[in-house]
CSV table of C-alpha atoms in Angstrom, one decimal:
chain,number,residue,atom,x,y,z
X,16,MET,CA,-4.9,5.1,-3.9
X,17,LYS,CA,-7.0,2.5,-2.6
X,18,LYS,CA,-8.3,1.6,0.5
X,19,THR,CA,-9.8,-1.5,1.9
X,20,TYR,CA,-13.1,-0.7,4.4
X,21,ASN,CA,-14.6,-3.0,7.0
X,22,ILE,CA,-18.6,-3.2,5.8
X,23,GLU,CA,-21.2,-5.3,7.4
X,24,VAL,CA,-24.8,-6.2,4.4
X,25,ASP,CA,-26.6,-9.2,4.3
X,26,CYS,CA,-26.9,-10.5,1.5
X,27,ALA,CA,-24.4,-10.9,-1.9
X,28,ASN,CA,-27.4,-8.2,-3.6
X,29,CYS,CA,-27.3,-5.9,-0.9
X,30,ALA,CA,-23.5,-6.2,-1.5
X,31,LEU,CA,-23.9,-5.0,-5.5
X,32,LEU,CA,-26.7,-2.3,-4.5
X,33,MET,CA,-24.5,-0.7,-2.6
X,34,GLU,CA,-21.1,-1.2,-4.9
X,35,ASN,CA,-23.1,0.1,-6.6
X,36,ALA,CA,-23.7,3.3,-5.1
X,37,ALA,CA,-20.5,3.7,-4.5
X,38,LYS,CA,-19.5,3.8,-7.8
X,39,LYS,CA,-22.0,7.0,-8.4
X,40,THR,CA,-19.7,8.8,-5.3
X,41,GLU,CA,-18.7,12.3,-6.9
X,42,GLY,CA,-15.1,11.6,-6.0
X,43,VAL,CA,-15.1,7.2,-6.4
X,44,GLN,CA,-13.0,6.7,-9.2
X,45,ASN,CA,-14.0,2.7,-8.4
X,46,ALA,CA,-15.3,0.2,-5.4
X,47,VAL,CA,-16.0,-3.3,-5.4
X,48,VAL,CA,-17.5,-5.0,-2.2
X,49,ASN,CA,-17.1,-8.0,-1.7
X,50,PHE,CA,-19.7,-10.0,0.0
X,51,MET,CA,-17.8,-13.0,1.3
X,52,THR,CA,-15.2,-10.9,2.5
X,53,GLN,CA,-17.5,-8.3,4.4
X,54,LYS,CA,-14.7,-6.1,2.7
X,55,MET,CA,-15.2,-2.2,0.0
X,56,ILE,CA,-12.2,-1.3,-2.0
X,57,VAL,CA,-12.7,2.1,-3.0
X,58,ASP,CA,-10.1,4.0,-5.8
X,59,PHE,CA,-9.0,7.3,-4.8
X,60,PRO,CA,-7.9,10.5,-7.0
X,61,ASP,CA,-5.3,11.2,-5.9
X,62,GLY,CA,-5.0,14.2,-3.0
X,63,ALA,CA,-8.6,13.3,-2.7
X,64,ASP,CA,-10.2,13.9,1.0
X,65,GLU,CA,-10.8,10.6,1.5
X,66,LYS,CA,-13.3,11.4,4.6
X,67,THR,CA,-15.5,13.5,3.4
X,68,ILE,CA,-15.9,11.1,0.2
X,69,MET,CA,-16.4,8.6,2.7
X,70,LYS,CA,-19.3,9.2,4.4
X,71,ASN,CA,-21.1,10.5,1.7
X,72,VAL,CA,-20.7,7.2,0.0
X,73,LEU,CA,-21.7,5.9,3.6
X,74,ARG,CA,-24.7,7.7,2.6
X,75,ALA,CA,-25.5,6.6,-0.6
X,76,CYS,CA,-25.6,2.7,0.6
X,77,LYS,CA,-27.7,3.0,3.4
X,78,LYS,CA,-30.4,4.5,0.8
X,79,VAL,CA,-30.1,1.3,-0.4
X,80,GLU,CA,-29.2,-1.0,2.3
X,81,PRO,CA,-30.5,1.1,5.3
X,82,ASP,CA,-29.0,-1.4,7.9
X,83,CYS,CA,-25.8,-1.2,6.6
X,84,GLU,CA,-22.7,-0.5,8.3
X,85,ILE,CA,-18.9,0.6,7.1
X,86,GLU,CA,-15.5,0.7,9.3
X,87,LEU,CA,-15.0,4.6,8.3
């Protein structure tokens, strides 16, 4: 299942770092961050707890880009 989230990221390089961090998060099958549209598309396995996974994604993204925001 794919869900789209609004994000705030300052540059394309930061968006790439966030994308890589999200992809490494447990429970994320795939993630794509688009700097131009300020969107993150996350692919979850069926039956996954999206809220918990996205909290972990946000935590991982803040490690690489402390001022990033993801609208959960």
